Coordinates of C-alpha atoms in Angstrom, one line a residue:
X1 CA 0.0 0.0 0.0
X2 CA 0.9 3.7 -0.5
X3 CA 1.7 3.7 3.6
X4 CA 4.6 1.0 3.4
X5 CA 5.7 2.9 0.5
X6 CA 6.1 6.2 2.7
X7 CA 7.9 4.5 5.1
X8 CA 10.4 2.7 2.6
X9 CA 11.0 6.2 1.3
X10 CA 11.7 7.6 4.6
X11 CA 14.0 4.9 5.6
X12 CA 16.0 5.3 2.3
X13 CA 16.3 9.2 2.5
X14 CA 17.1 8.5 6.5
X15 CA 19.9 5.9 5.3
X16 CA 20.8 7.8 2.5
X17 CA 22.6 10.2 5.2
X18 CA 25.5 7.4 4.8
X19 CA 25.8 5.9 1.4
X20 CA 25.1 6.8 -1.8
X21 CA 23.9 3.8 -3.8
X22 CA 20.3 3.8 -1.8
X23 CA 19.8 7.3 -3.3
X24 CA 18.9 4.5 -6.9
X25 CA 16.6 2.8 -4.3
X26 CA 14.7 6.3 -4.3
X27 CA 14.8 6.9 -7.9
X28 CA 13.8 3.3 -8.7
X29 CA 10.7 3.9 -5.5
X30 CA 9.4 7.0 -7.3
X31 CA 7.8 5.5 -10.3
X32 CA 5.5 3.2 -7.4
X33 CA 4.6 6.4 -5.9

């Protein structure tokens, strides 16, 4: 659901404070939004 998806993205911008690659994880999240 849209909710877990929120989440996910928050984790990964939260997480992307250390590496870089998880930054993709957000690009390839935005198209399920």
């Amino acid at each position: 659901g849209g909710i877990v998806v929120l989440i996910s993205a928050l984790l990964v911008l939260v997480l992307g404070v250390w590496p870089q690659p998880l930054i993709s994880l957000v690009q390839l999240a935005m198209p399920l939004m």
